Amino acid sequence: MTKLDQIRAAESRLLLPTYDRNPILFTGGQGVHIVDEQGERYLDLLSGIGVNALGYNHPAIVDTIARQSRALIHTSNLYFHEGQAELALRLTDLTGLDRAFFANSGTEAWECALKLARAHAGIKRSQGGNIGTKFLALEQSFHGRTFGAMSTTYKDKYREPFAPVVPGVEFVRFNDVADLRAKFSTEVCAILVEAIQGEGGVRPLTPEFFEEARALASSTGALLIADEIQCGMGRTGKWCAYQHYGIQPDITTLAKPLAGGIPMGAVLCTEEVSHSFHPGMHGTTFGGGPLACAVAIAVIDCIEKEGLLAQATEVGNYFQDQLRVLAMRHESIVDVRGRGLMIAAELDSADLAKLAVAEMLKRHILINCTSETVLRFLPPFILERAHVDTAIAALNEIFTEYTAAHAAAPSVGGHHRG
Ligand SMILES: *Cc1c(COP(=O)(O)O)cnc(C)c1O
């Protein structure tokens, strides 16, 4: 039995059956490559689902963890440490918002945002305002797995087994301005969006829809909440994806790449919204600990020093261009979209999408498939053009082989277009 087989067997006995893992045992990494137990390198175009922004074994992260862990790992939020104010200063600067709260994950940051919105509406009501408790979320949204976050997440499969979910959530058709207008009322305390939906298939909001959401929320004192957990922190070439639209939300949430692989989430909000909380209303034991704060500061410094926003834009544009060239040769690629290093290639078949992910893995390239038919690329921000070329060559080979196989056996599958 190999080590991987032993671990697999043990996990299948000992863990809750929540994951369907790929059969690889990773033990290390360097730069854009992650390395398995046999020393085989894989080009990582997924970066731990958008987390490892600086790749693997980056000295800025490794050195900061070493230094900070010798000094102080945890204090609780009963006392001061040096990191939170410093990190809040950076994050308020780069989000355009005024105050921060630190959590340990995306879903936790989102819970805080939902609680802020309900508390904010409650205060308005107590002052005689006409504002309800309803959340408007979008179809295909993904906001996390805890109860509140799950309740604002669209797909039935995430919510239904756990019913009843948190009440007071209504879903609006994605990018449908008329549906948004029809469902918006003074009952709504917040509109919940991702500027670019991640799990939902790398789908950007239209400017019209985003602007209407902003205008409607402002018209009643409801809040616009932008979930930037996947698209934020520079992945799209700007610190926040909403900055591409020139729209400012009242609350935003950050997580995945925030501390370069150390678990951390953050909520940023306006000064006005921040007064919805007072001491004791919300908190966390671990959130905003000295280690996570120090690493997040190091990640931000590194993104700035190494010019990674510009690199994400440049390499991301190149990646999309190359995918479009590929789409001209392979008609099973029906759409290429995204921004910076948040990129998707939508295929005309779920089977092909699955196959492509598996074939890429065989060629030692990590990608994944979301929304059944969408190949998703969330590479580290340090990605270079040469890595893109490697991925495109592999994809070209895979699609070429697939087409040849289907041309040889046209009765199989049977849904060839054109
Ligand atoms: C991943 C994700 C979350 C949840 O983050 P976790 O850290 O997994 O809890 C929430 N919103 C978006 C947009 C995400 O991509």
mmCIF file of C-alpha atoms in Angstrom, residues 28-35 41-47 52-58 311 341 364-366 379-384 386-388:
data_model
loop_
_atom_site.group_PDB
_atom_site.id
_atom_site.type_symbol
_atom_site.label_atom_id
_atom_site.label_comp_id
_atom_site.label_asym_id
_atom_site.label_seq_id
_atom_site.Cartn_x
_atom_site.Cartn_y
_atom_site.Cartn_z
ATOM 1 C CA GLY A 28 5.500 20.919 -0.784
ATOM 2 C CA GLY A 29 5.603 23.711 -3.274
ATOM 3 C CA GLN A 30 7.693 26.421 -4.829
ATOM 4 C CA GLY A 31 6.444 29.482 -6.706
ATOM 5 C CA VAL A 32 3.545 28.549 -8.989
ATOM 6 C CA HIS A 33 4.237 24.824 -8.552
ATOM 7 C CA ILE A 34 2.910 22.450 -5.923
ATOM 8 C CA VAL A 35 4.839 19.210 -5.396
ATOM 9 C CA ARG A 41 5.613 19.240 -9.857
ATOM 10 C CA TYR A 42 2.158 20.520 -10.778
ATOM 11 C CA LEU A 43 1.455 23.936 -12.298
ATOM 12 C CA ASP A 44 -1.176 25.307 -9.942
ATOM 13 C CA LEU A 45 -3.767 27.422 -11.761
ATOM 14 C CA LEU A 46 -6.205 27.161 -8.868
ATOM 15 C CA SER A 47 -3.950 28.198 -5.945
ATOM 16 C CA ASN A 52 -2.182 31.156 -2.422
ATOM 17 C CA ALA A 53 -1.840 34.547 -4.084
ATOM 18 C CA LEU A 54 1.945 34.601 -3.753
ATOM 19 C CA GLY A 55 2.323 30.949 -4.702
ATOM 20 C CA TYR A 56 4.244 28.493 -2.528
ATOM 21 C CA ASN A 57 7.156 29.023 -0.183
ATOM 22 C CA HIS A 58 7.243 32.772 -0.765
ATOM 23 C CA GLN A 311 1.052 41.678 -13.432
ATOM 24 C CA LEU A 341 -6.415 36.329 -12.955
ATOM 25 C CA HIS A 364 0.243 18.050 -14.010
ATOM 26 C CA ILE A 365 -1.835 21.223 -14.256
ATOM 27 C CA LEU A 366 -4.441 22.051 -11.599
ATOM 28 C CA PRO A 379 -3.815 31.146 -10.430
ATOM 29 C CA PRO A 380 -1.397 32.824 -8.039
ATOM 30 C CA PHE A 381 -0.728 36.503 -8.803
ATOM 31 C CA ILE A 382 2.915 35.656 -9.611
ATOM 32 C CA LEU A 383 1.859 33.749 -12.745
ATOM 33 C CA GLU A 384 3.907 34.515 -15.871
ATOM 34 C CA ALA A 386 5.262 31.093 -19.973
ATOM 35 C CA HIS A 387 2.972 29.309 -17.503
ATOM 36 C CA VAL A 388 -0.034 30.417 -19.539
#
